Coordinates of C-alpha atoms in Angstrom, one line a residue:
M1 CA 9.6 -19.3 -15.2
N2 CA 8.9 -20.9 -12.1
R3 CA 7.8 -18.8 -8.8
M4 CA 10.0 -21.4 -6.5
S5 CA 13.0 -20.1 -8.2
H6 CA 12.3 -17.6 -5.5
D7 CA 12.6 -17.6 -1.7
L8 CA 9.1 -19.0 -1.2
V9 CA 6.6 -18.7 1.9
L10 CA 3.5 -21.2 2.7
I11 CA 0.6 -19.4 4.4
V12 CA -1.5 -21.7 5.7
D13 CA -5.3 -20.7 5.9
F14 CA -7.3 -21.3 9.0
G15 CA -10.3 -19.5 7.8
S16 CA -9.2 -16.1 8.6
Q17 CA -11.5 -13.2 6.9
V18 CA -7.9 -11.2 7.3
T19 CA -5.5 -14.2 6.0
Q20 CA -4.8 -11.9 2.5
L21 CA -3.2 -9.1 4.3
I22 CA -0.9 -11.5 5.6
A23 CA 0.2 -12.2 2.1
R24 CA -0.1 -8.3 1.0
R25 CA 2.7 -8.1 3.9
V26 CA 4.8 -10.9 2.9
R27 CA 4.7 -9.6 -0.7
E28 CA 5.5 -6.0 0.3
A29 CA 8.7 -7.4 2.0
G30 CA 9.9 -8.6 -1.5
V31 CA 9.1 -12.2 -0.8
Y32 CA 6.7 -14.7 -2.7
C33 CA 4.6 -16.4 -0.7
E34 CA 1.0 -18.8 -1.6
I35 CA -2.1 -18.8 0.5
H36 CA -3.4 -23.0 1.3
P37 CA -6.7 -24.0 3.4
F38 CA -5.2 -25.6 5.8
S39 CA -6.8 -29.2 4.5
R40 CA -4.3 -29.5 1.8
A41 CA -1.5 -27.6 3.0
G42 CA 0.2 -31.3 3.4
E43 CA 0.3 -31.3 -0.4
A44 CA 1.2 -27.6 -1.2
F45 CA 4.0 -27.6 2.0
A46 CA 5.8 -31.0 -0.1
R47 CA 5.6 -29.3 -3.7
L48 CA 6.1 -26.1 -3.0
E49 CA 9.1 -26.5 -0.5
P50 CA 8.6 -23.3 1.1
K51 CA 11.5 -21.8 3.2
A52 CA 9.0 -20.7 5.8
V53 CA 5.9 -21.1 6.6
I54 CA 2.8 -18.7 8.6
F55 CA -0.1 -20.1 10.3
S56 CA -3.5 -17.4 9.8
G57 CA -6.0 -17.0 12.4
G58 CA -9.6 -18.3 12.1
P59 CA -13.0 -18.6 13.7
A60 CA -12.9 -22.0 15.0
S61 CA -12.0 -23.0 18.6
V62 CA -9.2 -25.5 18.7
P63 CA -10.7 -26.9 22.0
E64 CA -13.8 -28.2 20.0
P65 CA -13.5 -31.6 18.3
G66 CA -12.1 -31.8 14.7
S67 CA -11.3 -28.0 14.4
P68 CA -8.7 -27.8 12.4
R69 CA -5.2 -28.4 12.8
A70 CA -1.9 -28.0 10.8
P71 CA -0.6 -30.9 9.0
A72 CA 2.6 -32.5 11.2
E73 CA 4.9 -32.3 8.2
I74 CA 5.5 -29.0 8.9
Y75 CA 6.8 -28.9 12.4
K76 CA 9.1 -31.9 10.8
S77 CA 10.6 -30.0 8.4
G78 CA 12.3 -27.4 10.6
V79 CA 11.6 -24.5 8.6
P80 CA 10.6 -21.4 10.9
I81 CA 6.9 -20.8 11.8
L82 CA 4.8 -17.8 12.5
A83 CA 1.2 -18.3 13.9
I84 CA -1.1 -15.9 14.7
C85 CA -4.0 -15.9 16.8
Y86 CA -6.1 -19.7 16.2
G87 CA -2.3 -20.4 14.6
Q88 CA -1.3 -20.1 17.5
Q89 CA -4.1 -21.9 19.7
T90 CA -3.5 -24.9 17.3
L91 CA 0.6 -24.8 17.0
C92 CA 0.8 -24.9 21.0
E93 CA -1.7 -27.6 21.3
Q94 CA -0.3 -30.2 18.7
L95 CA 3.2 -29.4 20.4
G96 CA 1.7 -30.1 23.7
G97 CA 0.4 -27.4 24.9
K98 CA -2.5 -26.2 26.3
V99 CA -5.9 -24.0 24.9
E100 CA -8.8 -23.2 26.8
G101 CA -11.7 -21.1 26.5
G102 CA -14.1 -19.4 29.3
H103 CA -11.4 -16.7 29.8
A104 CA -12.2 -12.8 28.6
A105 CA -12.3 -12.1 25.2
E106 CA -9.8 -9.3 23.6
F107 CA -11.7 -7.7 20.4
G108 CA -10.3 -4.6 18.9
R109 CA -7.0 -2.9 20.1
A110 CA -5.5 -3.6 22.6
E111 CA -1.7 -3.0 24.6
V112 CA 1.2 -5.8 24.3
E113 CA 3.3 -4.7 27.3
I114 CA 7.4 -6.5 25.8
L115 CA 9.1 -8.8 28.6
A116 CA 12.1 -9.2 27.0
P117 CA 13.7 -9.1 23.3
S118 CA 13.1 -11.4 20.8
A119 CA 14.5 -11.6 16.9
L120 CA 10.9 -10.7 16.2
F121 CA 11.2 -7.5 17.6
D122 CA 14.4 -6.2 16.8
G123 CA 14.7 -2.7 15.6
V124 CA 10.9 -2.2 16.3
W125 CA 9.9 -2.9 20.0
Q126 CA 12.4 -2.3 23.2
T127 CA 12.1 -4.2 26.5
G128 CA 9.4 -2.8 28.5
G129 CA 7.7 -0.8 25.9
R130 CA 3.8 -1.0 25.5
Y131 CA 2.6 -1.2 22.1
P132 CA -0.3 -1.0 20.1
V133 CA -1.9 -3.9 18.8
W134 CA -5.4 -5.1 17.3
M135 CA -6.9 -8.8 18.7
S136 CA -10.2 -10.6 17.9
H137 CA -10.0 -14.1 20.2
G138 CA -11.6 -15.5 22.7
D139 CA -9.7 -19.2 23.5
R140 CA -6.4 -18.6 24.8
V141 CA -3.3 -20.2 25.3
T142 CA -3.1 -21.5 29.3
R143 CA -0.1 -23.4 29.2
L144 CA 3.1 -23.3 26.7
P145 CA 4.6 -26.0 25.3
E146 CA 8.0 -27.2 26.1
G147 CA 10.4 -24.6 25.1
F148 CA 8.4 -21.9 24.7
R149 CA 8.8 -18.5 26.5
V150 CA 6.5 -15.5 27.1
Y151 CA 7.8 -12.0 25.4
A152 CA 4.6 -10.4 25.2
V153 CA 1.6 -10.1 27.1
S154 CA -1.9 -8.1 27.1
E155 CA -4.7 -7.5 29.7
N156 CA -6.1 -11.2 28.4
A157 CA -3.6 -12.3 26.9
P158 CA -0.3 -14.2 28.9
Y159 CA 0.9 -15.1 26.3
A160 CA 0.4 -12.0 23.3
V161 CA 4.0 -13.8 22.1
A162 CA 5.6 -16.8 22.8
A163 CA 8.6 -18.2 21.0
D164 CA 11.0 -21.2 20.7
E165 CA 13.7 -19.4 19.1
A166 CA 15.7 -22.4 19.3
R167 CA 13.1 -24.3 16.7
R168 CA 12.3 -20.8 15.3
Y169 CA 8.5 -20.9 15.9
Y170 CA 7.3 -17.8 16.8
T171 CA 3.5 -16.7 17.7
T172 CA 1.5 -14.1 18.4
M173 CA -2.2 -13.5 19.3
F174 CA -2.4 -10.4 17.8
H175 CA -2.8 -9.9 14.1
P176 CA 0.3 -7.7 13.1
E177 CA -1.2 -8.0 9.2
V178 CA -3.7 -5.5 9.8
V179 CA -2.8 -1.8 10.0
H180 CA -4.4 -2.2 13.0
T181 CA -1.2 -2.8 14.5
P182 CA 1.0 0.2 13.3
D183 CA 4.1 -2.3 14.0
G184 CA 3.0 -5.7 12.6
A185 CA 4.5 -5.0 8.7
R186 CA 7.6 -4.6 10.2
L187 CA 7.3 -7.7 12.8
I188 CA 6.4 -10.0 9.7
G189 CA 9.8 -8.6 7.8
N190 CA 11.6 -9.3 10.4
F191 CA 10.2 -13.0 10.5
L192 CA 10.8 -12.9 6.8
H193 CA 14.5 -11.5 6.9
K194 CA 15.8 -11.7 10.4
I195 CA 15.0 -15.2 11.6
S196 CA 13.8 -16.8 7.7
G197 CA 16.7 -15.6 6.0
L198 CA 14.8 -14.9 3.0
K199 CA 16.3 -12.7 0.1
G200 CA 13.4 -10.3 -0.7
D201 CA 13.6 -10.9 -4.5
W202 CA 10.2 -10.7 -5.4
T203 CA 10.1 -8.0 -7.4
M204 CA 7.5 -6.6 -10.4
A205 CA 10.2 -6.1 -13.0
A206 CA 11.4 -9.9 -11.9
F207 CA 7.5 -10.8 -12.3
R208 CA 7.4 -9.2 -15.9
N209 CA 10.0 -10.9 -17.3
E210 CA 9.4 -14.4 -15.9
E211 CA 5.6 -14.0 -17.0
I212 CA 6.4 -13.0 -20.6
A213 CA 8.6 -16.3 -21.1
R214 CA 5.6 -18.4 -19.4
I215 CA 2.7 -16.6 -21.6
R216 CA 5.0 -17.5 -25.0
A217 CA 6.3 -21.2 -23.6
K218 CA 2.3 -21.1 -22.8
V219 CA 0.5 -19.9 -26.2
G220 CA 3.4 -20.7 -28.6
K221 CA 2.2 -19.5 -32.4
S222 CA -1.6 -19.5 -31.2
R223 CA -4.0 -17.1 -31.1
V224 CA -5.1 -15.1 -28.3
I225 CA -8.6 -12.8 -27.2
C226 CA -8.4 -10.9 -24.2
G227 CA -11.8 -8.9 -23.2
L228 CA -11.5 -5.5 -21.5
S229 CA -13.4 -4.3 -19.2
G230 CA -12.4 -0.8 -18.9
G231 CA -10.6 -1.2 -15.7
V232 CA -7.0 -1.4 -14.6
D233 CA -6.6 -5.6 -14.2
S234 CA -8.3 -6.4 -17.8
A235 CA -6.2 -3.2 -19.1
V236 CA -2.6 -4.7 -17.4
A237 CA -2.9 -8.2 -19.0
A238 CA -3.3 -7.4 -22.0
V239 CA -0.6 -4.7 -22.4
L240 CA 1.6 -7.4 -20.7
I241 CA 0.5 -10.4 -23.3
H242 CA 1.1 -8.2 -26.0
E243 CA 4.7 -7.1 -25.3
A244 CA 4.9 -10.7 -25.0
I245 CA 3.4 -12.2 -28.3
G246 CA 2.3 -8.9 -30.2
D247 CA -0.7 -8.9 -33.3
Q248 CA -1.3 -12.6 -31.7
L249 CA -3.5 -11.0 -29.8
T250 CA -7.1 -9.3 -29.7
C251 CA -8.2 -7.8 -27.2
V252 CA -12.2 -7.5 -27.6
F253 CA -14.1 -4.0 -25.5
V254 CA -17.1 -4.4 -25.1
D255 CA -19.2 -1.4 -24.1
H256 CA -22.4 -2.2 -21.8
G257 CA -23.7 1.0 -21.6
L258 CA -22.8 1.0 -17.7
L259 CA -19.1 2.8 -17.8
R260 CA -18.4 5.9 -16.5
Q261 CA -18.7 9.2 -18.3
G262 CA -16.0 9.1 -21.3
E263 CA -14.1 5.8 -19.7
A264 CA -15.0 3.9 -23.6
D265 CA -13.4 6.3 -25.3
E266 CA -10.5 6.4 -23.0
V267 CA -9.9 2.2 -23.8
V268 CA -10.5 2.5 -27.3
S269 CA -7.9 5.5 -27.2
L270 CA -5.3 3.9 -25.2
F271 CA -5.5 0.4 -26.6
R272 CA -5.6 1.7 -30.1
G273 CA -3.4 4.7 -30.4
H274 CA -1.2 4.6 -27.3
F275 CA -0.1 0.8 -27.7
N276 CA -1.6 -0.4 -30.9
I277 CA -2.9 -3.1 -29.6
P278 CA -5.6 -4.8 -32.0
L279 CA -8.9 -3.7 -30.2
A280 CA -12.6 -5.0 -31.4
H281 CA -14.8 -2.3 -30.2
V282 CA -18.7 -3.7 -30.0
D283 CA -21.0 -1.3 -28.9
A284 CA -23.4 -3.3 -27.1
A285 CA -25.4 -0.9 -25.1
D286 CA -28.7 -1.4 -26.3
E287 CA -29.0 -5.1 -26.0
F288 CA -27.8 -4.4 -22.0
L289 CA -30.4 -1.6 -21.3
Q290 CA -33.3 -3.9 -22.8
A291 CA -32.2 -6.7 -21.1
L292 CA -31.7 -4.6 -18.0
A293 CA -35.3 -3.6 -18.2
G294 CA -37.6 -3.6 -15.0
V295 CA -34.6 -5.7 -13.4
E296 CA -34.3 -3.9 -9.6
D297 CA -32.8 -6.8 -7.6
P298 CA -29.1 -6.2 -7.5
E299 CA -27.7 -9.9 -7.6
A300 CA -30.2 -9.9 -10.7
K301 CA -28.9 -6.9 -12.8
R302 CA -25.0 -9.2 -12.3
K303 CA -26.2 -12.6 -13.7
T304 CA -28.0 -10.1 -16.5
I305 CA -25.0 -8.2 -17.4
G306 CA -23.2 -11.3 -16.5
K307 CA -25.0 -13.9 -19.3
L308 CA -25.3 -11.2 -22.1
F309 CA -21.7 -10.2 -22.0
I310 CA -20.3 -13.8 -22.2
D311 CA -23.1 -14.0 -25.5
V312 CA -22.0 -10.7 -26.8
F313 CA -18.4 -11.9 -26.0
D314 CA -18.9 -15.4 -27.9
A315 CA -20.2 -13.5 -31.1
E316 CA -17.3 -11.1 -31.0
A317 CA -14.8 -14.2 -30.4
R318 CA -15.9 -16.1 -33.1
R319 CA -16.3 -13.8 -35.5
I320 CA -12.4 -12.7 -35.2
A321 CA -12.0 -16.2 -35.4
S322 CA -13.5 -16.2 -39.4
D323 CA -11.1 -13.6 -40.1
G324 CA -8.7 -16.1 -41.8
R325 CA -5.7 -15.8 -39.9
G326 CA -6.8 -19.1 -37.7
P327 CA -8.6 -20.5 -34.6
V328 CA -8.3 -18.2 -31.8
E329 CA -7.7 -21.3 -28.9
F330 CA -6.8 -18.6 -26.0
L331 CA -8.9 -16.5 -24.2
A332 CA -7.2 -14.0 -21.5
Q333 CA -8.8 -13.0 -18.1
G334 CA -7.9 -10.5 -15.3
T335 CA -8.1 -13.1 -13.2
L336 CA -6.9 -12.3 -9.5
Y337 CA -5.0 -13.8 -6.8
P338 CA -8.5 -12.5 -4.7
D339 CA -10.6 -14.7 -6.7
V340 CA -8.1 -17.8 -6.6
I341 CA -7.8 -17.7 -3.0
E342 CA -11.6 -17.5 -2.8
S343 CA -12.2 -20.2 -5.5
V344 CA -10.3 -23.2 -3.4
S345 CA -10.9 -21.6 0.4
F346 CA -12.2 -24.4 3.1
S347 CA -14.9 -22.7 3.7
G348 CA -16.3 -21.7 0.6
G349 CA -15.5 -17.3 0.7
P350 CA -18.2 -14.9 -0.1
S351 CA -16.6 -14.6 -3.9
A352 CA -19.4 -16.4 -5.4
T353 CA -22.1 -13.5 -4.3
I354 CA -20.4 -11.1 -4.2
K355 CA -18.5 -11.4 -7.4
S356 CA -21.4 -13.0 -9.6
H357 CA -20.5 -10.9 -12.1
H358 CA -18.2 -11.3 -15.5
N359 CA -15.4 -10.6 -14.4
V360 CA -15.3 -14.4 -12.1
G361 CA -15.6 -17.8 -13.5
G362 CA -14.4 -17.6 -16.9
L363 CA -16.6 -18.0 -20.1
P364 CA -18.4 -21.3 -20.8
Q365 CA -16.9 -24.5 -22.3
R366 CA -18.5 -24.2 -25.2
M367 CA -16.6 -21.8 -26.8
R368 CA -13.6 -24.5 -26.3
M369 CA -11.0 -21.8 -25.5
K370 CA -7.6 -22.2 -23.3
L371 CA -7.2 -19.9 -20.4
V372 CA -4.5 -17.6 -19.8
E373 CA -4.1 -15.7 -16.2
P374 CA -0.9 -13.8 -16.1
L375 CA -2.1 -11.7 -13.1
R376 CA -3.8 -15.0 -11.1
E377 CA -0.5 -14.6 -8.2
L378 CA -1.5 -11.0 -8.2
F379 CA -3.1 -8.3 -5.6
K380 CA -4.0 -5.5 -6.8
D381 CA -1.1 -3.0 -5.6
E382 CA 0.7 -5.5 -7.5
V383 CA -1.5 -4.7 -10.6
R384 CA -0.9 -1.2 -10.7
A385 CA 2.9 -1.8 -9.4
L386 CA 3.0 -4.0 -12.5
G387 CA 0.9 -1.7 -14.3
R388 CA 3.5 1.1 -13.9
E389 CA 6.5 -1.4 -14.6
L390 CA 4.5 -1.9 -18.6
G391 CA 4.1 2.0 -19.3
L392 CA 0.2 1.9 -18.4
P393 CA -0.2 5.8 -18.0
E394 CA -0.3 7.6 -14.3
A395 CA -3.9 8.1 -15.1
F396 CA -5.2 4.7 -15.4
V397 CA -3.1 2.9 -13.5
G398 CA -4.2 4.6 -10.7
R399 CA -7.9 5.3 -11.6
H400 CA -10.3 4.1 -8.4
P401 CA -12.2 0.2 -8.3
F402 CA -14.6 0.1 -10.8
P403 CA -17.4 -2.9 -10.0
G404 CA -17.9 -5.1 -13.3
P405 CA -21.6 -4.4 -13.3
G406 CA -20.4 -0.6 -13.8
L407 CA -23.0 1.3 -13.0
A408 CA -25.3 -0.9 -13.1
V409 CA -25.3 -1.1 -9.4
R410 CA -24.5 2.3 -8.1
C411 CA -28.6 2.6 -9.7
P412 CA -30.8 0.7 -7.3
G413 CA -33.9 0.0 -8.8
A414 CA -34.6 -0.3 -12.2
V415 CA -32.4 1.3 -14.6
T416 CA -33.1 3.2 -17.3
R417 CA -30.7 5.5 -19.7
E418 CA -32.5 9.0 -18.0
K419 CA -30.8 7.1 -14.8
L420 CA -27.8 6.3 -15.7
D421 CA -27.3 10.0 -17.4
I422 CA -28.0 11.4 -14.0
L423 CA -25.4 9.6 -12.8
R424 CA -22.7 9.8 -14.8
Q425 CA -22.8 13.3 -14.8
A426 CA -23.2 13.8 -11.0
D427 CA -20.3 11.2 -10.7
A428 CA -18.6 12.9 -13.1
I429 CA -18.5 16.3 -11.3
Y430 CA -18.1 14.5 -7.9
L431 CA -14.7 13.0 -9.2
D432 CA -13.4 16.2 -11.0
E433 CA -14.3 18.0 -7.5
I434 CA -11.7 15.8 -6.0
R435 CA -9.1 16.3 -8.6
K436 CA -9.1 19.8 -8.4
A437 CA -8.8 19.4 -5.0
G438 CA -6.2 17.5 -5.3
L439 CA -7.7 14.1 -2.9
Y440 CA -8.0 11.6 -5.4
D441 CA -4.8 10.1 -4.8
K442 CA -6.0 10.5 -1.3
I443 CA -8.6 8.5 -1.4
W444 CA -9.0 4.3 -2.5
Q445 CA -12.6 5.2 -4.0
A446 CA -15.0 7.4 -4.8
F447 CA -18.4 7.6 -6.0
A448 CA -21.7 8.8 -7.1
V449 CA -24.6 6.5 -6.2
L450 CA -28.3 8.0 -7.4
L451 CA -30.9 6.4 -4.9
P452 CA -34.9 4.9 -5.4
V453 CA -36.3 8.3 -4.1
R454 CA -37.4 11.6 -5.1
T455 CA -38.1 14.9 -2.4
V456 CA -39.4 18.1 -2.7
G457 CA -37.6 21.3 -3.0
V458 CA -36.9 24.2 -3.6
M459 CA -35.0 26.1 -6.9
G460 CA -35.4 29.9 -7.6
D461 CA -38.8 30.5 -7.3
G462 CA -39.8 27.2 -7.9
R463 CA -40.8 23.4 -6.1
T464 CA -39.2 20.6 -7.8
Y465 CA -39.6 16.8 -7.4
D466 CA -36.7 15.7 -8.5
S467 CA -33.7 12.4 -7.4
V468 CA -31.2 12.2 -4.5
V469 CA -27.7 11.7 -4.9
A470 CA -25.6 10.3 -2.2
L471 CA -21.3 10.7 -2.8
R472 CA -19.4 8.2 -1.4
A473 CA -15.7 8.5 -0.6
V474 CA -13.1 6.1 1.2
T475 CA -9.8 5.6 2.7
S476 CA -8.6 2.3 2.4
V477 CA -5.2 0.5 3.0
D478 CA -5.5 -3.0 1.6
G479 CA -9.6 -2.6 0.7
M480 CA -10.3 -5.1 3.3
T481 CA -11.0 -2.2 5.9
A482 CA -12.4 1.1 4.8
D483 CA -13.5 4.8 6.5
F484 CA -15.2 7.3 4.5
Y485 CA -12.8 10.4 3.8
P486 CA -12.9 13.4 6.0
F487 CA -14.5 16.0 3.9
D488 CA -14.5 19.3 5.1
M489 CA -17.6 20.9 4.5
A490 CA -16.6 23.5 1.9
F491 CA -15.8 20.6 -0.2
L492 CA -19.2 19.4 0.1
G493 CA -20.3 22.1 -0.2
R494 CA -19.2 22.9 -3.9
A495 CA -19.7 19.1 -5.1
A496 CA -23.7 19.3 -3.7
T497 CA -23.6 23.0 -5.4
R498 CA -22.6 22.2 -8.5
I499 CA -24.7 18.5 -8.9
I500 CA -28.2 20.5 -8.1
N501 CA -26.8 23.4 -10.7
E502 CA -25.3 21.2 -13.8
V503 CA -27.2 18.2 -13.4
K504 CA -31.2 18.1 -14.1
G505 CA -32.8 15.6 -12.7
V506 CA -31.4 16.0 -9.0
N507 CA -32.6 18.4 -6.1
R508 CA -30.7 16.7 -3.0
V509 CA -27.4 15.5 -2.4
V510 CA -26.2 13.4 0.7
Y511 CA -22.4 12.0 1.7
D512 CA -22.3 8.3 3.3
V513 CA -20.2 8.1 6.0
T514 CA -20.6 4.9 6.5
S515 CA -17.1 2.4 7.4
K516 CA -16.6 -1.1 6.0
P517 CA -15.9 -3.9 8.0
P518 CA -13.1 -6.3 7.9
G519 CA -13.6 -9.1 5.8
T520 CA -15.2 -7.6 3.0
I521 CA -14.3 -7.6 -0.3
E522 CA -16.0 -5.4 -2.5
W523 CA -17.4 -1.1 -2.0
E524 CA -21.0 -0.6 -4.2

């Protein structure tokens, strides 16, 4: 099945760190979209034949020579365009307007005043009203192209919203895609449905049926192996593939000894019991801990874990292929759309460093297998929705994100069994208290970290010299930005008291109130 059977939006990426949020808002409105860098947007536009186009923001300056531009064929096509921030500037400059630097910049929260009604605001903003938005610009448009009219202004953006409604070109200086613009998703929805006339038929039920057909067509009668990490992504991929091809799939779960408490048993029980999917469980904890002995640098840990994971997985794949049922020709991975986007980003993207463990980049060519990546068009929230569609238990689908390197990156310094045991127990108590308080689903991610320091304390009538555990909990809508969860002191007191009393080797607990800035990908 072709995704182009749905209405499709092309997002032209000019390098904004929140471009992925545009795609998420479009998908949330029930419309399928793809992100392509400006340098490849012409080819993507011709191939995809989108019904509408959105230009992202970006870090470049339009007046600078060689700064990015949108392909001319987009303007010639007559499709509706929504241009955001840098997108507004390059659209205006390409159509005969003027962009200048040297004016007052505008970063963070701002207010726009609505000067005239527009289809973009229909049912959302009223003429004469003032509404909060999120700005992030230095340059500004100083002359609009012919046919454009100003619809909203802010203190430092005389063309906060400008449009040529006859050509269905709408531009905003602010970012409607971020949660800091409270009505932004509704504005994007107006552009998609009221202005562009798109149907909004992109659903997880439709994706499920189409992807099953695609998997069957690609795999045929061949065998597939899928590596399970214990996380949501690989689990959903495995269940979807099993629904498509049944026992042609074998899952491989490599237990590297760096999982949360009870997690290995949960994975095995879910796949062998609940779904009855063939599963090879490889206990390789000793090998991984030996390889990590004395390794302190977090990036070195990731690469050590990734290399050994591949070696163990490769050996198990060869064993499975020798069972007399024929060779294994396909490898299934839980690759997600953000990984795909960053792999082709014109700026290179930060994923090569941030996600350098075994979940990204595939396996080496020596394995001679073709890839099946059924989730490569989905964001994390869509994967969760697909998991529910497939019948995965809510406790599994709704679990907090967990990094591929596991507890190794939450145990700064060298990894030892003793440290891992302390961390597992502390983490389990913390999450147990969060669940008892009814807060688990209100928090995007929560976990404990074993800090690489020891402190002197007094417990009872004696002194101790033991470890410090830090607790983290953040709220987030999209995983791109996050803020610490505001626990009350009574909760923190209960959690800390239990950890100190029940976990031998801990005498102090602290709470991390760090926020997560825009554009970062993973919180570990």
